[in-house]
Amino acid sequence: MRKNVLITSTSFQDTPGIHHEILKSQDWICDYERGPLNEDQIHKIIDKYDAVLCGDDDYTDKVLLKGSKAKLKLLSKYGVGLDKINLKSAEKYNIRVTNCPGINQVSVSEHVMALLLTFEKNIHHQYNSVIKFSWKRMIGNELKGKKIAILGCGNIGKEVVKKCLAFEMKVNVFDLKKDNIFHEKYPEIKFFKCIESIIQDSEIISLHLPLNESTNEIINNRIITKFMNSKTLLINTARSGLIETKALISSLKSNKIRGYLTDVLDDEPIKKENKMVRLSNVIITPHIGSRTYQNVVKQGLKAVNNLIDFFNL
């Protein structure tokens, strides 16, 4: 029997490339929905499919249970983060979960630097000024010599480290385990095992941690209040759940911290009631860190090949 496959990743759908050709060459019946789908949306249709090529849909226990009672056998995640999938339930119901590690680090790390340069050089404000025919010039900051903390030194974190060193920044790294080979190659990096210490020692904080029970709201009110100050700039291209949102917004409005640059939000797509929109010390991009033509094709191919490999077992 032909396999029924659902595709919900909008990045996969919206970008042309060979990943579409490979998908169409398979003898599968493919349906498309524009994710991310919430629990109710995905629950209504999950029992129709053998597999899903998914983005950040809500794969809760309720969803996975219904899928397993029908014919769902695989979730092929387009991307790396699996925090929207209840992995314990997937294992319990014998639903395989795959993702695309080791692919998007160049694209995301470049996005970090784009956000940082935009903020420090006031490019967003100056662009909005010039299109109104104003020539009011602001004063920016150089990156050279600034201390940046990279929280999480995995594939993306390492790429950010290399780019920051190229800008002659002073780089601090926090991780649970030190990668001795990487640190021997870049001995100028300062390694920390204590998050409080690295934040105190840094002006810029860039988050590259996975979201799980141990990292949920790792940047919380206590951390912000005790260890950050008016010079602190926070960058988040990982997951919004790493930060306590209420404490973050309060610190931004009171200028307790200098700014927040993010590619991720608690609710995506953005809601009109989002309280960070239009704050002058905030830049928000719509989860596009990995959304380049080059990277979408690479991730798309990996996600499709994960499906092919599974069905050919």
GROMACS .gro file of C-alpha atoms in nm:
model
  313
    1MET     CA    1   0.000   0.000   0.000
    2ARG     CA    2   0.113   0.355  -0.072
    3LYS     CA    3   0.230   0.556   0.228
    4ASN     CA    4   0.043   0.866   0.340
    5VAL     CA    5   0.278   1.148   0.437
    6LEU     CA    6   0.192   1.488   0.583
    7ILE     CA    7   0.426   1.786   0.532
    8THR     CA    8   0.381   2.077   0.775
    9SER     CA    9   0.716   2.261   0.760
   10THR     CA   10   0.659   2.594   0.584
   11SER     CA   11   1.031   2.643   0.520
   12PHE     CA   12   1.035   2.312   0.334
   13GLN     CA   13   0.724   2.406   0.137
   14ASP     CA   14   0.815   2.763   0.049
   15THR     CA   15   1.168   2.715  -0.083
   16PRO     CA   16   1.228   2.562  -0.427
   17GLY     CA   17   1.495   2.298  -0.464
   18ILE     CA   18   1.585   1.937  -0.520
   19HIS     CA   19   1.418   1.835  -0.190
   20HIS     CA   20   1.081   1.878  -0.365
   21GLU     CA   21   1.193   1.669  -0.662
   22ILE     CA   22   1.310   1.385  -0.437
   23LEU     CA   23   0.983   1.396  -0.242
   24LYS     CA   24   0.771   1.390  -0.558
   25SER     CA   25   0.972   1.097  -0.698
   26GLN     CA   26   0.851   0.875  -0.414
   27ASP     CA   27   0.536   0.669  -0.453
   28TRP     CA   28   0.370   0.840  -0.158
   29ILE     CA   29   0.042   1.026  -0.115
   30CYS     CA   30   0.149   1.365   0.024
   31ASP     CA   31  -0.071   1.622   0.193
   32TYR     CA   32   0.040   1.971   0.296
   33GLU     CA   33  -0.059   2.186   0.592
   34ARG     CA   34   0.100   2.514   0.694
   35GLY     CA   35   0.243   2.468   1.040
   36PRO     CA   36   0.321   2.502   1.312
   37LEU     CA   37  -0.002   2.322   1.399
   38ASN     CA   38  -0.133   2.330   1.755
   39GLU     CA   39  -0.244   2.021   1.944
   40ASP     CA   40  -0.607   2.040   1.830
   41GLN     CA   41  -0.518   2.095   1.465
   42ILE     CA   42  -0.276   1.805   1.440
   43HIS     CA   43  -0.492   1.578   1.655
   44LYS     CA   44  -0.782   1.605   1.408
   45ILE     CA   45  -0.581   1.464   1.118
   46ILE     CA   46  -0.290   1.263   1.261
   47ASP     CA   47  -0.464   0.926   1.220
   48LYS     CA   48  -0.452   0.960   0.838
   49TYR     CA   49  -0.075   0.939   0.810
   50ASP     CA   50   0.207   0.688   0.822
   51ALA     CA   51   0.460   0.966   0.871
   52VAL     CA   52   0.494   1.343   0.908
   53LEU     CA   53   0.768   1.568   0.779
   54CYS     CA   54   0.715   1.821   1.052
   55GLY     CA   55   0.824   2.157   1.184
   56ASP     CA   56   0.736   2.280   1.532
   57ASP     CA   57   0.388   2.130   1.561
   58ASP     CA   58   0.262   2.021   1.905
   59TYR     CA   59   0.317   1.645   1.922
   60THR     CA   60   0.173   1.586   2.266
   61ASP     CA   61   0.089   1.252   2.427
   62LYS     CA   62  -0.272   1.295   2.312
   63VAL     CA   63  -0.165   1.343   1.950
   64LEU     CA   64   0.087   1.060   1.948
   65LEU     CA   65  -0.154   0.817   2.114
   66LYS     CA   66  -0.416   0.877   1.846
   67GLY     CA   67  -0.155   0.845   1.572
   68SER     CA   68  -0.018   0.520   1.712
   69LYS     CA   69  -0.364   0.365   1.727
   70ALA     CA   70  -0.394   0.431   1.354
   71LYS     CA   71  -0.077   0.395   1.144
   72LEU     CA   72   0.168   0.668   1.246
   73LYS     CA   73   0.523   0.529   1.260
   74LEU     CA   74   0.759   0.823   1.200
   75LEU     CA   75   0.806   1.194   1.269
   76SER     CA   76   1.079   1.330   1.044
   77LYS     CA   77   1.168   1.668   1.196
   78TYR     CA   78   1.277   1.936   0.953
   79GLY     CA   79   1.534   2.101   1.178
   80VAL     CA   80   1.715   2.006   1.496
   81GLY     CA   81   1.508   2.094   1.804
   82LEU     CA   82   1.275   1.823   1.933
   83ASP     CA   83   1.123   2.012   2.225
   84LYS     CA   84   0.776   2.020   2.063
   85ILE     CA   85   0.768   1.640   2.049
   86ASN     CA   86   0.689   1.434   2.358
   87LEU     CA   87   0.980   1.196   2.312
   88LYS     CA   88   0.879   0.971   2.602
   89SER     CA   89   0.537   0.919   2.447
   90ALA     CA   90   0.687   0.862   2.103
   91GLU     CA   91   0.906   0.587   2.247
   92LYS     CA   92   0.617   0.437   2.442
   93TYR     CA   93   0.399   0.422   2.129
   94ASN     CA   94   0.681   0.296   1.907
   95ILE     CA   95   0.689   0.609   1.689
   96ARG     CA   96   1.034   0.682   1.552
   97VAL     CA   97   1.162   1.042   1.566
   98THR     CA   98   1.440   1.172   1.341
   99ASN     CA   99   1.590   1.518   1.292
  100CYS     CA  100   1.861   1.700   1.094
  101PRO     CA  101   2.162   1.768   1.318
  102GLY     CA  102   2.487   1.915   1.192
  103ILE     CA  103   2.331   2.109   0.904
  104ASN     CA  104   2.204   2.456   0.999
  105GLN     CA  105   2.497   2.588   1.204
  106VAL     CA  106   2.636   2.817   0.933
  107SER     CA  107   2.301   2.980   0.858
  108VAL     CA  108   2.201   3.029   1.223
  109SER     CA  109   2.544   3.157   1.329
  110GLU     CA  110   2.538   3.410   1.046
  111HIS     CA  111   2.194   3.522   1.167
  112VAL     CA  112   2.335   3.579   1.516
  113MET     CA  113   2.601   3.808   1.373
  114ALA     CA  114   2.343   3.984   1.153
  115LEU     CA  115   2.127   4.060   1.457
  116LEU     CA  116   2.426   4.173   1.659
  117LEU     CA  117   2.565   4.403   1.388
  118THR     CA  118   2.219   4.545   1.314
  119PHE     CA  119   2.169   4.636   1.680
  120GLU     CA  120   2.517   4.770   1.753
  121LYS     CA  121   2.527   4.979   1.434
  122ASN     CA  122   2.161   5.094   1.471
  123ILE     CA  123   2.091   4.972   1.118
  124HIS     CA  124   1.724   4.901   1.187
  125HIS     CA  125   1.663   5.249   1.331
  126GLN     CA  126   1.868   5.423   1.061
  127TYR     CA  127   1.688   5.236   0.783
  128ASN     CA  128   1.349   5.339   0.921
  129SER     CA  129   1.475   5.695   0.951
  130VAL     CA  130   1.617   5.725   0.599
  131ILE     CA  131   1.305   5.591   0.427
  132LYS     CA  132   1.128   5.890   0.585
  133PHE     CA  133   1.396   6.116   0.426
  134SER     CA  134   1.555   6.192   0.760
  135TRP     CA  135   1.935   6.220   0.792
  136LYS     CA  136   1.953   6.203   1.171
  137ARG     CA  137   2.268   6.002   1.244
  138MET     CA  138   2.307   5.782   1.550
  139ILE     CA  139   2.629   5.662   1.711
  140GLY     CA  140   2.692   5.287   1.713
  141ASN     CA  141   2.935   5.046   1.875
  142GLU     CA  142   3.221   4.831   1.751
  143LEU     CA  143   3.224   4.459   1.824
  144LYS     CA  144   3.601   4.445   1.864
  145GLY     CA  145   3.699   4.392   2.227
  146LYS     CA  146   3.347   4.321   2.352
  147LYS     CA  147   3.297   4.017   2.576
  148ILE     CA  148   3.042   3.767   2.448
  149ALA     CA  149   2.914   3.459   2.631
  150ILE     CA  150   2.818   3.162   2.418
  151LEU     CA  151   2.578   2.950   2.625
  152GLY     CA  152   2.595   2.605   2.466
  153CYS     CA  153   2.894   2.511   2.253
  154GLY     CA  154   2.741   2.259   2.014
  155ASN     CA  155   2.749   2.285   1.636
  156ILE     CA  156   2.590   2.631   1.623
  157GLY     CA  157   2.772   2.763   1.929
  158LYS     CA  158   3.109   2.665   1.780
  159GLU     CA  159   3.032   2.852   1.457
  160VAL     CA  160   2.934   3.162   1.655
  161VAL     CA  161   3.261   3.134   1.850
  162LYS     CA  162   3.465   3.132   1.528
  163LYS     CA  163   3.282   3.431   1.384
  164CYS     CA  164   3.317   3.631   1.706
  165LEU     CA  165   3.690   3.559   1.718
  166ALA     CA  166   3.715   3.685   1.360
  167PHE     CA  167   3.566   4.014   1.486
  168GLU     CA  168   3.833   4.018   1.760
  169MET     CA  169   3.579   3.980   2.037
  170LYS     CA  170   3.661   3.824   2.372
  171VAL     CA  171   3.478   3.492   2.381
  172ASN     CA  172   3.349   3.310   2.690
  173VAL     CA  173   3.185   2.968   2.661
  174PHE     CA  174   2.945   2.785   2.893
  175ASP     CA  175   2.871   2.417   2.850
  176LEU     CA  176   2.823   2.116   3.074
  177LYS     CA  177   3.112   1.940   2.903
  178LYS     CA  178   3.424   2.098   2.761
  179ASP     CA  179   3.521   2.001   2.407
  180ASN     CA  180   3.895   1.978   2.463
  181ILE     CA  181   3.982   1.940   2.093
  182PHE     CA  182   3.788   2.256   2.001
  183HIS     CA  183   3.933   2.454   2.292
  184GLU     CA  184   4.285   2.345   2.209
  185LYS     CA  185   4.230   2.478   1.858
  186TYR     CA  186   4.102   2.809   1.996
  187PRO     CA  187   4.296   2.857   2.321
  188GLU     CA  188   4.186   3.222   2.353
  189ILE     CA  189   3.837   3.103   2.457
  190LYS     CA  190   3.758   3.119   2.828
  191PHE     CA  191   3.553   2.819   2.947
  192PHE     CA  192   3.291   2.835   3.226
  193LYS     CA  193   3.086   2.568   3.401
  194CYS     CA  194   2.890   2.821   3.607
  195ILE     CA  195   2.623   3.022   3.430
  196GLU     CA  196   2.620   3.298   3.692
  197SER     CA  197   2.995   3.354   3.651
  198ILE     CA  198   2.992   3.370   3.273
  199ILE     CA  199   2.702   3.617   3.268
  200GLN     CA  200   2.877   3.842   3.519
  201ASP     CA  201   3.191   3.834   3.304
  202SER     CA  202   3.018   3.914   2.972
  203GLU     CA  203   2.846   4.206   2.800
  204ILE     CA  204   2.665   4.002   2.533
  205ILE     CA  205   2.488   3.668   2.598
  206SER     CA  206   2.403   3.440   2.304
  207LEU     CA  207   2.186   3.134   2.371
  208HIS     CA  208   2.256   2.805   2.190
  209LEU     CA  209   2.119   2.549   2.434
  210PRO     CA  210   1.854   2.284   2.368
  211LEU     CA  211   1.526   2.334   2.551
  212ASN     CA  212   1.463   2.063   2.809
  213GLU     CA  213   1.377   2.027   3.177
  214SER     CA  214   1.720   2.142   3.291
  215THR     CA  215   1.739   2.448   3.062
  216ASN     CA  216   1.377   2.568   3.080
  217GLU     CA  217   1.390   2.936   3.188
  218ILE     CA  218   1.762   2.907   3.257
  219ILE     CA  219   1.762   3.285   3.211
  220ASN     CA  220   1.513   3.374   3.482
  221ASN     CA  221   1.429   3.668   3.708
  222ARG     CA  222   1.702   3.577   3.958
  223ILE     CA  223   1.969   3.557   3.689
  224ILE     CA  224   1.857   3.882   3.526
  225THR     CA  225   1.825   4.072   3.855
  226LYS     CA  226   2.148   3.954   4.019
  227PHE     CA  227   2.389   3.900   3.732
  228MET     CA  228   2.287   4.126   3.441
  229ASN     CA  229   2.304   4.502   3.411
  230SER     CA  230   2.232   4.793   3.179
  231LYS     CA  231   2.520   4.686   2.951
  232THR     CA  232   2.384   4.333   2.897
  233LEU     CA  233   2.263   4.242   2.549
  234LEU     CA  234   2.077   3.912   2.514
  235ILE     CA  235   2.055   3.715   2.187
  236ASN     CA  236   1.827   3.414   2.140
  237THR     CA  237   1.817   3.211   1.820
  238ALA     CA  238   1.750   2.884   2.004
  239ARG     CA  239   1.418   2.854   2.191
  240SER     CA  240   1.207   3.114   2.369
  241GLY     CA  241   1.149   2.879   2.664
  242LEU     CA  242   1.511   2.929   2.771
  243ILE     CA  243   1.407   3.269   2.907
  244GLU     CA  244   1.143   3.367   3.165
  245THR     CA  245   0.939   3.597   2.942
  246LYS     CA  246   0.774   3.809   3.212
  247ALA     CA  247   1.108   3.888   3.375
  248LEU     CA  248   1.262   3.961   3.034
  249ILE     CA  249   0.994   4.211   2.934
  250SER     CA  250   1.017   4.387   3.269
  251SER     CA  251   1.395   4.419   3.239
  252LEU     CA  252   1.366   4.557   2.885
  253LYS     CA  253   1.105   4.818   2.977
  254SER     CA  254   1.306   4.935   3.278
  255ASN     CA  255   1.637   4.923   3.085
  256LYS     CA  256   1.773   4.678   3.338
  257ILE     CA  257   1.931   4.513   3.034
  258ARG     CA  258   2.041   4.692   2.716
  259GLY     CA  259   1.850   4.488   2.463
  260TYR     CA  260   1.707   4.163   2.332
  261LEU     CA  261   1.762   4.020   1.984
  262THR     CA  262   1.552   3.716   1.907
  263ASP     CA  263   1.447   3.483   1.629
  264VAL     CA  264   1.209   3.282   1.850
  265LEU     CA  265   0.894   3.359   2.047
  266ASP     CA  266   0.666   3.182   2.294
  267ASP     CA  267   0.382   3.197   2.041
  268GLU     CA  268   0.458   3.163   1.673
  269PRO     CA  269   0.346   3.314   1.444
  270ILE     CA  270   0.360   3.638   1.640
  271LYS     CA  271   0.044   3.752   1.816
  272LYS     CA  272  -0.083   4.111   1.821
  273GLU     CA  273  -0.067   4.114   2.199
  274ASN     CA  274   0.309   4.047   2.205
  275LYS     CA  275   0.448   4.301   2.451
  276MET     CA  276   0.797   4.318   2.301
  277VAL     CA  277   0.688   4.451   1.963
  278ARG     CA  278   0.797   4.812   1.905
  279LEU     CA  279   1.023   4.827   2.211
  280SER     CA  280   1.320   5.029   2.085
  281ASN     CA  281   1.572   4.792   2.244
  282VAL     CA  282   1.427   4.476   2.085
  283ILE     CA  283   1.476   4.319   1.743
  284ILE     CA  284   1.247   4.027   1.649
  285THR     CA  285   1.283   3.819   1.334
  286PRO     CA  286   1.022   3.553   1.241
  287HIS     CA  287   1.220   3.233   1.309
  288ILE     CA  288   1.432   3.265   0.995
  289GLY     CA  289   1.777   3.185   1.134
  290SER     CA  290   1.805   2.865   0.933
  291ARG     CA  291   1.584   2.984   0.647
  292THR     CA  292   1.832   3.035   0.364
  293TYR     CA  293   1.803   2.882   0.018
  294GLN     CA  294   2.118   2.682   0.078
  295ASN     CA  295   2.018   2.552   0.419
  296VAL     CA  296   1.653   2.477   0.340
  297VAL     CA  297   1.765   2.246   0.060
  298LYS     CA  298   2.017   2.071   0.287
  299GLN     CA  299   1.766   2.027   0.569
  300GLY     CA  300   1.489   1.934   0.327
  301LEU     CA  301   1.700   1.662   0.168
  302LYS     CA  302   1.795   1.525   0.509
  303ALA     CA  303   1.432   1.520   0.628
  304VAL     CA  304   1.315   1.346   0.308
  305ASN     CA  305   1.600   1.096   0.319
  306ASN     CA  306   1.510   1.016   0.680
  307LEU     CA  307   1.163   0.923   0.552
  308ILE     CA  308   1.304   0.716   0.265
  309ASP     CA  309   1.549   0.534   0.489
  310PHE     CA  310   1.273   0.448   0.737
  311PHE     CA  311   1.028   0.319   0.476
  312ASN     CA  312   1.303   0.111   0.314
  313LEU     CA  313   1.389  -0.070   0.637
   0.00000   0.00000   0.00000
